[in-house]
Coordinates of C-alpha atoms and ligand atoms in Angstrom, one line a residue:
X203 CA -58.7 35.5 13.0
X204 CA -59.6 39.1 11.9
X205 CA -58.7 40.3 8.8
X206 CA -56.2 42.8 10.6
X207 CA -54.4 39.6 11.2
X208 CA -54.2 38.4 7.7
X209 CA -53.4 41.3 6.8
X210 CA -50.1 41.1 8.8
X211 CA -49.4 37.9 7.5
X212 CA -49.6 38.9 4.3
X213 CA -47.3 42.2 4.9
X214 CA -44.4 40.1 6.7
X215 CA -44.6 37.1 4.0
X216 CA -44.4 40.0 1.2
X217 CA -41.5 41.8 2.9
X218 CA -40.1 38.4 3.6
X219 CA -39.9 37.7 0.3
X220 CA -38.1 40.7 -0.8
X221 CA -35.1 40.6 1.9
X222 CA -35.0 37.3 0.2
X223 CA -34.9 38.6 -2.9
X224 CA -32.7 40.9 -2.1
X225 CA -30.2 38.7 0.0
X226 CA -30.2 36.1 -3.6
X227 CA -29.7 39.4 -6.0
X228 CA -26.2 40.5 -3.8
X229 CA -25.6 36.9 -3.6
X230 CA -25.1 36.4 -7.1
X231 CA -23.6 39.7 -8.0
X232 CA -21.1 39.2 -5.6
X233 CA -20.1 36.1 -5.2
X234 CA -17.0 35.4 -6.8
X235 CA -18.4 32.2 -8.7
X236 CA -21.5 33.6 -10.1
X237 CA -19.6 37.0 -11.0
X238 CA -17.5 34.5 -13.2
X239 CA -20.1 32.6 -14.7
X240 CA -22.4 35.9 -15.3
X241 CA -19.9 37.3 -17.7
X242 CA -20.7 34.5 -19.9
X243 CA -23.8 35.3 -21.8
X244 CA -27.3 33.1 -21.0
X245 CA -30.8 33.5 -20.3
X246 CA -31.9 35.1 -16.9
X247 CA -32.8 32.9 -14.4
X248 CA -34.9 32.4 -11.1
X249 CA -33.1 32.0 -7.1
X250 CA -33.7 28.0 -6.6
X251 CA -34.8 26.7 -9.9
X252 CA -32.5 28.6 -12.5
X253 CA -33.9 28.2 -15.9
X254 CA -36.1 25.1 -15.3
X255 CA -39.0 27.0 -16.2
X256 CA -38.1 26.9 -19.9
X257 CA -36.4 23.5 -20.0
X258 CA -39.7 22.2 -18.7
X259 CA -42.3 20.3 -21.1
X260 CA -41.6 18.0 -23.7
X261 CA -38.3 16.5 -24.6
X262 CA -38.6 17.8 -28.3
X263 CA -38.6 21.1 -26.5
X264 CA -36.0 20.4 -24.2
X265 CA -33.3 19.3 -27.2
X266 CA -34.4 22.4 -29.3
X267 CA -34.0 25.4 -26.5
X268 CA -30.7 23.6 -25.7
X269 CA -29.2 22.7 -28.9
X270 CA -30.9 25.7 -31.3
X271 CA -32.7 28.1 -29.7
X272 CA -30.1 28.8 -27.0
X273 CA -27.0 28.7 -29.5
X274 CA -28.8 30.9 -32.0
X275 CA -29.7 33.6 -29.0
X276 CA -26.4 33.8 -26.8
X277 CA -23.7 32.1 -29.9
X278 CA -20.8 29.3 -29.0
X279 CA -20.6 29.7 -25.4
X280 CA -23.7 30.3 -22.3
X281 CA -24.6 29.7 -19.2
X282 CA -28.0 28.9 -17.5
X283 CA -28.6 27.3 -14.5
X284 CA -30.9 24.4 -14.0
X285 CA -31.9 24.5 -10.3
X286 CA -28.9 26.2 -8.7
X287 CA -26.5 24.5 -10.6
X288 CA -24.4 26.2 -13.5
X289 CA -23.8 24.5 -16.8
X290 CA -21.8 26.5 -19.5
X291 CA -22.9 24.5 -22.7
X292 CA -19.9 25.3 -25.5
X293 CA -20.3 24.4 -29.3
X294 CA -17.6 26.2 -31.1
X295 CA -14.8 23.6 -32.5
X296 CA -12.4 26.0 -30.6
X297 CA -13.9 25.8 -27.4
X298 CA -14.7 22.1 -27.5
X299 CA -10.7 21.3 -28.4
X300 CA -9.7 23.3 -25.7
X301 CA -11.7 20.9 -23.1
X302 CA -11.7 17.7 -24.6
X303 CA -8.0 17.7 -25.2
X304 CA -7.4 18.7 -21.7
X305 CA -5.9 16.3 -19.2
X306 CA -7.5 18.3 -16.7
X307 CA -10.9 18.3 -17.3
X308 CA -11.7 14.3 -17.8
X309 CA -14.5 13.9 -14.9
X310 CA -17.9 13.4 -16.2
X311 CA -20.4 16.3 -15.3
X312 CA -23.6 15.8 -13.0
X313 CA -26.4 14.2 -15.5
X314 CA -24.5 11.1 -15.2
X315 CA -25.4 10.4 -11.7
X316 CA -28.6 8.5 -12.5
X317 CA -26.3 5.9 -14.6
X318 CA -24.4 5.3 -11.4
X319 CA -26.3 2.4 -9.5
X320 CA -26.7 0.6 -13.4
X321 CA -23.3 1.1 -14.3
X322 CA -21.3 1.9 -11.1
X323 CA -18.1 3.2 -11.9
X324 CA -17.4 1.4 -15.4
X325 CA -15.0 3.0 -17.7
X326 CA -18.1 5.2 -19.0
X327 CA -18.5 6.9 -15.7
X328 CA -14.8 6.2 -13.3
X329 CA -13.0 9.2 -12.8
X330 CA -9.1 10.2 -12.1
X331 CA -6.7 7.0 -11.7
X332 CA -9.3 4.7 -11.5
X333 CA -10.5 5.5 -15.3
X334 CA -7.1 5.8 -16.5
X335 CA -6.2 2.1 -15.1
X336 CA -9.2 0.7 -16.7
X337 CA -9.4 2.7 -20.1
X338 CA -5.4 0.9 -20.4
X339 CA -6.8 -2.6 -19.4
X340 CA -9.7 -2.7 -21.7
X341 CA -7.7 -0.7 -24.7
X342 CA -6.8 -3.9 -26.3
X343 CA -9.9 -5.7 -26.4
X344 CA -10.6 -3.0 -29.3
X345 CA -7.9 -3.9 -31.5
X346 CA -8.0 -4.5 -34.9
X347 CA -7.6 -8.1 -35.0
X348 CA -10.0 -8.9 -32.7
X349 CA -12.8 -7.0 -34.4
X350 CA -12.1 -9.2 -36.9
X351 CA -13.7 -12.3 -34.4
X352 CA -16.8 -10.1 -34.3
X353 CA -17.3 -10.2 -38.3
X354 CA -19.3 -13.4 -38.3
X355 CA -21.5 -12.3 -35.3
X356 CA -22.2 -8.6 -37.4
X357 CA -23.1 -11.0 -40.7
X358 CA -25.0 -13.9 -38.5
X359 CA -27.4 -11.0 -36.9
X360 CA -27.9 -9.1 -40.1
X361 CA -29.1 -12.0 -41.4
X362 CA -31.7 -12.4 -39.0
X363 CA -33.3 -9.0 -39.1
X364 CA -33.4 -9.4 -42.9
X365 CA -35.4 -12.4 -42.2
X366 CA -37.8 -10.8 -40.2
X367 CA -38.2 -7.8 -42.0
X368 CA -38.8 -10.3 -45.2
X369 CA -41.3 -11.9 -43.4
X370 CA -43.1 -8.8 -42.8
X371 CA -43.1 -7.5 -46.0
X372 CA -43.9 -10.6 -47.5
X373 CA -47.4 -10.5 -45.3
X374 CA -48.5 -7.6 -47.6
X375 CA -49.9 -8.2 -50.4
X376 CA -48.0 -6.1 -52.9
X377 CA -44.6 -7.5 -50.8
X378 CA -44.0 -3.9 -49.0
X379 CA -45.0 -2.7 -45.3
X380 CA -44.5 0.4 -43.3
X381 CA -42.6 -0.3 -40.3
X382 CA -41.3 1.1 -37.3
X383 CA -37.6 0.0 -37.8
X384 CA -36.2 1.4 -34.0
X385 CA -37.1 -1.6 -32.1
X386 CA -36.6 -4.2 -34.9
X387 CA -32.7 -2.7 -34.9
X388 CA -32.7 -2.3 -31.0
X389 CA -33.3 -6.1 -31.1
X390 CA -30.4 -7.0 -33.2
X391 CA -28.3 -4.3 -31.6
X392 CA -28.1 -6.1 -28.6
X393 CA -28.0 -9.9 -29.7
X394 CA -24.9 -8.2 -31.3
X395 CA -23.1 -6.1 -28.2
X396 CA -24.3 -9.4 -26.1
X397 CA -22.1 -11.8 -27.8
X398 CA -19.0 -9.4 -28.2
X399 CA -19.4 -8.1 -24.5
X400 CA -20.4 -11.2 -23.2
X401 CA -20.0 -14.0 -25.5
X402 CA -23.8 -15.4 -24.9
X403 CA -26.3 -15.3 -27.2
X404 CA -29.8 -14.4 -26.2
X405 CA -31.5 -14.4 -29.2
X406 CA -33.2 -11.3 -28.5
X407 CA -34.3 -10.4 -32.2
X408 CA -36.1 -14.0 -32.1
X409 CA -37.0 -14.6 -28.6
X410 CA -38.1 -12.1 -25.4
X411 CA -36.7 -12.4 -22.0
X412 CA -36.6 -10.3 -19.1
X413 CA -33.1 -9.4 -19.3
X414 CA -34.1 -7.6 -23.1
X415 CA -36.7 -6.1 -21.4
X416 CA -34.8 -4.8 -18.7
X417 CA -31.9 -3.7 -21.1
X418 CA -34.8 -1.7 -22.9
X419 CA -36.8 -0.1 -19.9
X420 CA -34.0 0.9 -17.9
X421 CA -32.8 4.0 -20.7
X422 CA -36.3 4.8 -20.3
X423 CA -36.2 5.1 -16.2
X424 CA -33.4 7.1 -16.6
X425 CA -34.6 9.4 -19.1
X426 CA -37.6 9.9 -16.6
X427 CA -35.0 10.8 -13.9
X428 CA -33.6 13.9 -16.1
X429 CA -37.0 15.2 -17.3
X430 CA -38.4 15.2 -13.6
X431 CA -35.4 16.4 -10.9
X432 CA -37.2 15.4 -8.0
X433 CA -36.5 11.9 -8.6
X434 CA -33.0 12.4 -8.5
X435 CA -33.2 12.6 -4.8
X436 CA -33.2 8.7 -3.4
X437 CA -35.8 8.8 -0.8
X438 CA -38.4 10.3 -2.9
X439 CA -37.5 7.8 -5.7
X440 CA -37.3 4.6 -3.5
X441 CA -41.0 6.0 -2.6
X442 CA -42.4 6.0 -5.9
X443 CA -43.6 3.3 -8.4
X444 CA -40.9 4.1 -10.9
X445 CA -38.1 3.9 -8.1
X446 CA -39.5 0.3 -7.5
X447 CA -39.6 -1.0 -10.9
X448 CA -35.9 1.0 -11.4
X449 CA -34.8 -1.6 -8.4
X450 CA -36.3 -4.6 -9.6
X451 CA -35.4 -4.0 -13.2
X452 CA -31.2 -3.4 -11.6
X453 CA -31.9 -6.6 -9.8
X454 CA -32.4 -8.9 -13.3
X455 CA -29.6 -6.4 -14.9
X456 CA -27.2 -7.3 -11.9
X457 CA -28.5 -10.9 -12.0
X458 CA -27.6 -11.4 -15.6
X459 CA -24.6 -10.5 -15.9
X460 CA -23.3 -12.0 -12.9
X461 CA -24.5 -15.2 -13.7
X462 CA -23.0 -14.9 -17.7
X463 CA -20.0 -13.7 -15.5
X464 CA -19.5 -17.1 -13.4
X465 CA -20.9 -19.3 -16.3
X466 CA -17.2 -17.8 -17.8
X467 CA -15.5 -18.4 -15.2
X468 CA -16.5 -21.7 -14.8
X469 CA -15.6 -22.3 -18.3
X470 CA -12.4 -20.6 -18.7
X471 CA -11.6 -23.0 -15.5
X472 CA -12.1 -26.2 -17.5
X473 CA -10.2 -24.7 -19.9
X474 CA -12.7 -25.6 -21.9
X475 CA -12.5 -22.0 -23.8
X476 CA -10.4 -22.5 -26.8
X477 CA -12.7 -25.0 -28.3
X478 CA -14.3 -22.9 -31.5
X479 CA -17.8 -23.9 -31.5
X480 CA -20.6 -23.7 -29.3
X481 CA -20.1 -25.3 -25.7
X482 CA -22.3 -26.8 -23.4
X483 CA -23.4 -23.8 -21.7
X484 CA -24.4 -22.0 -24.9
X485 CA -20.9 -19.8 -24.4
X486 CA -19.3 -19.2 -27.7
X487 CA -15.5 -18.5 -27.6
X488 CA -15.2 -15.1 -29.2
X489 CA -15.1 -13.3 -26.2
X490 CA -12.2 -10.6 -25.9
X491 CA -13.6 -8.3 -23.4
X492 CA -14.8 -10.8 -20.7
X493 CA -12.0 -12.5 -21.1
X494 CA -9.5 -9.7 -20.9
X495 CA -11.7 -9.2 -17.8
X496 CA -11.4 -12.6 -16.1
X497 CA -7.6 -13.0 -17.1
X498 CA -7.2 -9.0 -15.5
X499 CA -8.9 -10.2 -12.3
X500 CA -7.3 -14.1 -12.0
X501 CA -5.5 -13.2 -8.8
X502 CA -8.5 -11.3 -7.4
X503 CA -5.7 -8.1 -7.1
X504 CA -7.0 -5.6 -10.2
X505 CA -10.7 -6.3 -10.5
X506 CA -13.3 -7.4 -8.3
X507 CA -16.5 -9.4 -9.6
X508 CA -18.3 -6.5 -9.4
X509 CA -15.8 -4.3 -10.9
X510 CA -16.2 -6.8 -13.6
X511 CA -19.9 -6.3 -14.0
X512 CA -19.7 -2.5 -14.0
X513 CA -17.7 -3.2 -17.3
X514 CA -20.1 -5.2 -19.1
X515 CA -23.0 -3.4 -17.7
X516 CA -21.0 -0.4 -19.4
X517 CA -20.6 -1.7 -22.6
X518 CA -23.9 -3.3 -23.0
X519 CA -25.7 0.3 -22.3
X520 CA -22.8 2.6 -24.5
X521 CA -23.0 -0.6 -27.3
X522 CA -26.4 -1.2 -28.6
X523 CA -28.3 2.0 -27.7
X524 CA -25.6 4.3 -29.5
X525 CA -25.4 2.2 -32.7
X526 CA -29.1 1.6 -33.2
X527 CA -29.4 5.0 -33.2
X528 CA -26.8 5.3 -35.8
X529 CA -28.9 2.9 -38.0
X530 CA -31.8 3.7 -37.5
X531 CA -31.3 7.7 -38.6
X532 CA -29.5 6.1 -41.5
X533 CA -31.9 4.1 -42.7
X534 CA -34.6 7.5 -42.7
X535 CA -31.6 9.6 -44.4
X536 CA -31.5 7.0 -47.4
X537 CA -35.3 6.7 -47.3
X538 CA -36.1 10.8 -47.7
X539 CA -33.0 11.0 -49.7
X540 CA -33.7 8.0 -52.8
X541 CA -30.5 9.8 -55.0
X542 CA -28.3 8.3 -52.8
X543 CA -29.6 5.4 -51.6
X544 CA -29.1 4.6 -55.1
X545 CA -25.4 5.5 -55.4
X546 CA -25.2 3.5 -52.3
X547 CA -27.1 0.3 -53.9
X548 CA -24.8 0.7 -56.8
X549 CA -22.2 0.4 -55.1
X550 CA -23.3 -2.8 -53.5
X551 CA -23.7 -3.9 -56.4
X552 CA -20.5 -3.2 -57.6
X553 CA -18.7 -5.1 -54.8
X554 CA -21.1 -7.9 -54.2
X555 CA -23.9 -8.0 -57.2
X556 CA -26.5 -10.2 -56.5
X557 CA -24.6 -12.7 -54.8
X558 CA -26.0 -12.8 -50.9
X559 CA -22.7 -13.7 -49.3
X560 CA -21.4 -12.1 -46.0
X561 CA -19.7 -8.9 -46.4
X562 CA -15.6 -9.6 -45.5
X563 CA -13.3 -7.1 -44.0
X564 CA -11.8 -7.2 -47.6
X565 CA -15.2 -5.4 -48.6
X566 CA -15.0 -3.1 -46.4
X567 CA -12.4 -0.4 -47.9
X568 CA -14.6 -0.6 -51.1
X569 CA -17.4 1.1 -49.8
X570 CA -16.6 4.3 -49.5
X571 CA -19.6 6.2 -50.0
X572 CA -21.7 4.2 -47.9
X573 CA -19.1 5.3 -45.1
X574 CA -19.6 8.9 -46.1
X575 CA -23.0 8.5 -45.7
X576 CA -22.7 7.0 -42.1
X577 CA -20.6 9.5 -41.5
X578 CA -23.0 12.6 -42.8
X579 CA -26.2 10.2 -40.3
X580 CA -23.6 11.0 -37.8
X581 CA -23.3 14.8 -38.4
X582 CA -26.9 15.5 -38.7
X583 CA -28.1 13.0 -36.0
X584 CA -25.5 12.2 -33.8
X585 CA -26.2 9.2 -31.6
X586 CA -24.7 11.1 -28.4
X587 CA -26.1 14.4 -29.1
X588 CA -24.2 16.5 -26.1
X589 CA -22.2 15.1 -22.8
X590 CA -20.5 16.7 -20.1
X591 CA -17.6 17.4 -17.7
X592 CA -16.9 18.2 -14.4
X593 CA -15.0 21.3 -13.4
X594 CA -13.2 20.5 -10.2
X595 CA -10.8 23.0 -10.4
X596 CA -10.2 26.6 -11.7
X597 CA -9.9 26.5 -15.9
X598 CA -9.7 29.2 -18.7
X599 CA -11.4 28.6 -21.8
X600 CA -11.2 30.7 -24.6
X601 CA -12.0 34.0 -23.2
X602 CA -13.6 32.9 -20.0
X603 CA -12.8 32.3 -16.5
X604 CA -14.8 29.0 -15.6
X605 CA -14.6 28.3 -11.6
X606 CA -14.7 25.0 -9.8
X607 CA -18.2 23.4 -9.2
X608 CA -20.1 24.1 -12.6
X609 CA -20.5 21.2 -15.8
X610 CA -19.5 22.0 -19.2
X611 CA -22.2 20.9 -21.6
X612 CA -20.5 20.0 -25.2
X613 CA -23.2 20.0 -27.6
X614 CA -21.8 18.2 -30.9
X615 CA -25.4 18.7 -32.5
X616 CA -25.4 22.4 -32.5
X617 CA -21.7 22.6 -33.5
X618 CA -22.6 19.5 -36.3
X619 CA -25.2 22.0 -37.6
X620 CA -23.2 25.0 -37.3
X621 CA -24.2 26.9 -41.3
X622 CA -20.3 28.4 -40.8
X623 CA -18.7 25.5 -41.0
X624 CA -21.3 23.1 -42.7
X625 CA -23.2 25.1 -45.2
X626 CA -26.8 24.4 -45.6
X627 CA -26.2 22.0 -42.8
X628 CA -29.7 20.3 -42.5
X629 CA -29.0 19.2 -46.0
X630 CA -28.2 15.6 -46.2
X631 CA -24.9 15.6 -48.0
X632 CA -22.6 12.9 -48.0
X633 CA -19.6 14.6 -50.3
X634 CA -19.2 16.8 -47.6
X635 CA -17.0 14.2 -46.0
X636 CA -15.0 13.4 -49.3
X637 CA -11.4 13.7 -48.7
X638 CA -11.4 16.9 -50.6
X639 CA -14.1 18.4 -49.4
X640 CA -12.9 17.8 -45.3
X641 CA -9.4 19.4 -45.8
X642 CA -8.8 22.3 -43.4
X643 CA -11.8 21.5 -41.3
X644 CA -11.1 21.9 -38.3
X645 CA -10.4 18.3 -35.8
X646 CA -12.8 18.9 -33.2
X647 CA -15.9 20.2 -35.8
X648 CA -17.1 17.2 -35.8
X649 CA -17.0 15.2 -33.1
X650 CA -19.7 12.1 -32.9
X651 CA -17.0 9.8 -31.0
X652 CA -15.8 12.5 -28.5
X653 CA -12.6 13.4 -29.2
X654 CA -9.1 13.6 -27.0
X655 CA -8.4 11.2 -23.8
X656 CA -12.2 10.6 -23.0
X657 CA -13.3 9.8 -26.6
X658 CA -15.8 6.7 -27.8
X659 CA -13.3 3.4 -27.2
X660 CA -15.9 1.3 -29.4
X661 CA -15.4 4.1 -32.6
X662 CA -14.0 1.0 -34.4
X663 CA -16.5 -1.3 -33.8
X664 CA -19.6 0.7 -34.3
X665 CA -18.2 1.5 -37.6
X666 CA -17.8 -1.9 -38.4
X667 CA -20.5 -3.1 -37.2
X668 CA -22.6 -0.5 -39.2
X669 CA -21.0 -1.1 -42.4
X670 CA -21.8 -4.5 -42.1
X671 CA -25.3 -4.1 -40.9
X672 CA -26.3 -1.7 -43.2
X673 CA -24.6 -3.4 -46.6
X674 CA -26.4 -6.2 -45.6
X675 CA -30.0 -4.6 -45.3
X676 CA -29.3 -2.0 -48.4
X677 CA -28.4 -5.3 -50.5
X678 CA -31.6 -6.6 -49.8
X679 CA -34.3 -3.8 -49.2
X680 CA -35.6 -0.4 -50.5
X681 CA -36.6 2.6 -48.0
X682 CA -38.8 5.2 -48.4
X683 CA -41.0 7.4 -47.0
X684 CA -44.6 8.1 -46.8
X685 CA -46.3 11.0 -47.8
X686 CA -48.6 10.0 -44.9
X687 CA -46.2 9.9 -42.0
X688 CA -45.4 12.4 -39.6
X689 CA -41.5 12.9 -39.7
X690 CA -39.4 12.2 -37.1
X691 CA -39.6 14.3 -33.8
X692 CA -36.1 14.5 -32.7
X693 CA -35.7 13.9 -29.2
X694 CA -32.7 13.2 -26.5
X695 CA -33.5 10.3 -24.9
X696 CA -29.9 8.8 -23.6
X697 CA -29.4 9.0 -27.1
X698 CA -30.9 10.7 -30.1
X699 CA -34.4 9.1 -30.9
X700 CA -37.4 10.2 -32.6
X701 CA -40.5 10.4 -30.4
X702 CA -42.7 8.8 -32.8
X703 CA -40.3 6.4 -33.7
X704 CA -38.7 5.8 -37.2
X705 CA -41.2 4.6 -39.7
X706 CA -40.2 3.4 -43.3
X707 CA -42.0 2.0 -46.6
X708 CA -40.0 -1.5 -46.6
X709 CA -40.0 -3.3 -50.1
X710 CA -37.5 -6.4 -51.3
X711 CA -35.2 -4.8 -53.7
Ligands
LIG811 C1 -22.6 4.9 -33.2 C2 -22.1 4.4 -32.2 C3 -21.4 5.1 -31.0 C4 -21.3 6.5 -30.8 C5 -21.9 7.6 -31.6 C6 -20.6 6.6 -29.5 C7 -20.3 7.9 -29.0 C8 -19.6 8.0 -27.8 C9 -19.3 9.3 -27.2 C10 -19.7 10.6 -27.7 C11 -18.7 9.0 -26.0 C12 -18.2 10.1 -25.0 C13 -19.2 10.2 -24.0 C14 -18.9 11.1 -22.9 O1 -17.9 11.8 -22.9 O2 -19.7 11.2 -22.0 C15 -18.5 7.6 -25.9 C16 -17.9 7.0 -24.9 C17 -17.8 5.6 -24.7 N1 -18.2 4.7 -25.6 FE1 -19.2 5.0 -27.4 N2 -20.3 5.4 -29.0 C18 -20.7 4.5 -29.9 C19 -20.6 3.1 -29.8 C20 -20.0 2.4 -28.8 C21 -19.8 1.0 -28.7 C22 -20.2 0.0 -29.8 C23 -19.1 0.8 -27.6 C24 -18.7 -0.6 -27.0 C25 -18.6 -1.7 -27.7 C26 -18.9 2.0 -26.9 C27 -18.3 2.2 -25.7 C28 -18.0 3.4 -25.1 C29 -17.4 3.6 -23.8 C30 -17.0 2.4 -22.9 C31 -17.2 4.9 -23.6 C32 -16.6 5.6 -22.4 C33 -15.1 5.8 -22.7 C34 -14.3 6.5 -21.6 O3 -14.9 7.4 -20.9 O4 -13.1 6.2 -21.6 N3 -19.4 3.0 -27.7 N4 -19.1 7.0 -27.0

């Protein structure tokens, strides 16, 4: 080919790609949804990949141009695109009332997807009637009383980790270790969510199995599906190597818990379930939510097996990532803040002094300030650091026209961290969340559970279970830090990790 030729080639690509250019630049100032969504303020962005450019790289990155960067730039309300699709991320308290209390805007935004074949549509995902059916059916299995049931399994598995954290520290010689206490929590985390959800016991702080390391893996697949989009499309997943281990690890996930699932049955059958202790097939019989399940679906009308499993599955994902996250963040506030892990300890020691019984629900309104200080972990780390909704149809929120087709991001750790509202807010400060010091703050400020029609259902039992957790393993051990450890890197991953996990100076108190 002469180089004439190329030339020409070059010429008509070139021009080519400034009709199209041109075509995408009168696309989006005319078109009635992008002349919406531009009169929010955002970042400029690219024809086919939006702002994808920016959010690329490491996740560390990814969580600060979203949740700091951005907010600080553009304020409580922006748009950017990420591919062609339109997110308007909100984190004033105003704006975020005005969507979670609406009845209108309940469907959960596009992210989500990648949760679908795990959880199907469970109540974390359904949408419309469906949802609102379930979120009424499994309602009850939240109730006080029967949180109660779950006080011995919160106690028995706090026990467990204290043993094998003991054991570790005991190993050095001077009785105290630096640890990585994320996957020691994840471990009890989901021996505890296992029994309540299920009502088995797989000993996963003790033992391994390849339902544990499924559970584990799996928020990790998923993760991989956000930070890479192309394998959000199915074909080119199902052609990769992580698309064949994401099958195989759905197929012991699915496996499980159907066969947990018919073990129940089989039981509840027999009636065989109100005996107290330990039966036969190593089913104990505190089990509210699969039983609310089984009763719910007895004449096979309301739920199906599998709609069954979509539950659990549900709550075994939303229960034991979310709350190790809580712990784990907790258990680095006390260490880099020693003043009051002490107020903490003496108030453990107040209510229980050196005695090592189990904490009671009668303990629990005693400790006051260790619930402040869950609460502040909760502010400055929230476990579910921003989620989303659908907009299916036309809305107005606050000053903005927001059309059909784009996903609201609420971003609860940019609005917990919001100087206006929390001063000094990446100050650990529990007293901020003494009664006095909350009045006239606004409701939806602070929002770790969600709030409105959509919030967390298992609010209740997360804080229990952290109060119990915690009490337990501030009774028995100091934190700290060391001088020589990198801090956390805070990270979405699912939830709110650090990247380099959460390492703490462990010592017998
Ligand atoms: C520290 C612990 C927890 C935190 C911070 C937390 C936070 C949240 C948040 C922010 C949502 C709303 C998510 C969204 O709109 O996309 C949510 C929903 C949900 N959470 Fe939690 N959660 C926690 C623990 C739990 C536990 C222990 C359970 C179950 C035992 C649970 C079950 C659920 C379910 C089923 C939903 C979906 C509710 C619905 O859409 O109707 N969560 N949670």
């Amino acid at each position: 080919m002469p180089v004439y030729s190329y030339f020409i080639a070059f010429c008509v690509a070139v021009l080519l790609f400034i009709l199209a250019y041109i075509g995408w630049w009168i696309y989006i100032h005319t078109s009635p949804f992008h002349v919406a969504v531009n009169r929010i303020p955002g970042p400029k962005y690219l024809p086919l990949i939006g702002n994808a450019l920016e959010l690329a790289g490491g996740l560390d990155r990814l969580q600060h141009t979203l949740q700091t960067k951005w907010v600080e730039e553009y304020g409580d309300i922006y748009r950017i695109f990420v591919g062609t699709h339109c997110y308007i991320n909100i984190s004033s308290p105003e704006l975020m009332e005005s969507v979670l209390s609406s009845q209108k805007i309940i469907d959960k935004g596009v992210s989500y997807n990648e949760l679908i074949p795990w959880l199907g549509q469970g109540l974390l995902l359904s949408s419309g009637d469906l949802w609102r059916s379930r979120r009424k059916l499994l309602t009850p299995a939240f109730h006080f009383s029967i949180l109660n049931s779950f006080v011995e399994v919160f106690n028995e598995q706090s026990r467990i980790l204290c043993g094998i954290i003991g054991d570790i520290c005991q190993s050095f010689a001077d009785g105290k270790s630096e640890m990585d206490v994320y996957p020691l929590i994840t471990r009890c985390s989901l021996d505890i969510i296992c029994e309540a959800a299920m009502g088995t016991n797989i000993n996963a702080q003790t033992e391994t199995s390849d339902y544990i390391r499924a559970v584990y893996r799996i928020g990790q697949v998923v993760t991989e599906q956000f930070r890479l989009p192309w394998l959000r499309n199915p074909t080119i997943l199902s052609l990769t190597a992580l698309g064949k281990e994401r099958d195989q690890l759905l197929k012991t996930l699915h496996g499980f818990t159907e066969e947990v699932i018919n073990n129940r049955r089989e039981v509840i059958k027999k009636k065989e379930n109100n005996v107290a202790q330990e039966t036969g097939t190593g089913i104990k019989n505190r089990l509210p939510l699969l039983d609310l399940l089984l009763k719910a679906s007895e004449d096979g009308k309301v739920l199906s097996n599998q709609d069954i499993r979509q539950e659990i599955d549900t709550f075994m994902f939303e229960g034991h990532d979310t709350t190790t996250s809580l712990l784990s963040w907790f258990l680095y506030a006390m260490a880099s803040n020693p003043d009051v892990q002490e107020r903490v300890w003496i108030e453990l020691q107040n209510e229980f002094g050196d005695s090592e019984r189990d904490c009671t629900q009668e303990d629990i309104p005693n400790l006051k300030y260790l619930e402040c200080c869950i609460k502040e972990t909760l502010r400055l780390y929230p476990s579910v650091p921003g989620f989303e909704r659908a907009v299916k149809e036309d809305v107005q929120i606050g000053k903005y026209f927001l059309p059909a087709g784009c996903t609201i991001g609420i971003l609860s750790f940019a609005a917990h961290r919001n100087p206006e509202i929390f001063p000094d807010p990446l100050v650990f400060n529990p007293e901020r969340f003494f009664p006095d010091e909350s009045v006239g703050r606004h409701p939806y400020a602070y929002i770790p559970f969600s709030a409105g029609p959509r919030n967390c259902i298992g609010q209740r039992f997360a804080m229990l279970e952290s109060k119990i957790v915690l009490s337990t393993l501030l009774r028995r051990f100091k934190f700290e830090v060391s001088a020589n450890t990198k801090p956390p890197i805070i990270a979405t991953q699912l939830v709110l990790k650090s990247l380099n996990g959460i390492n703490l100076i462990v010592s017998r108190r």
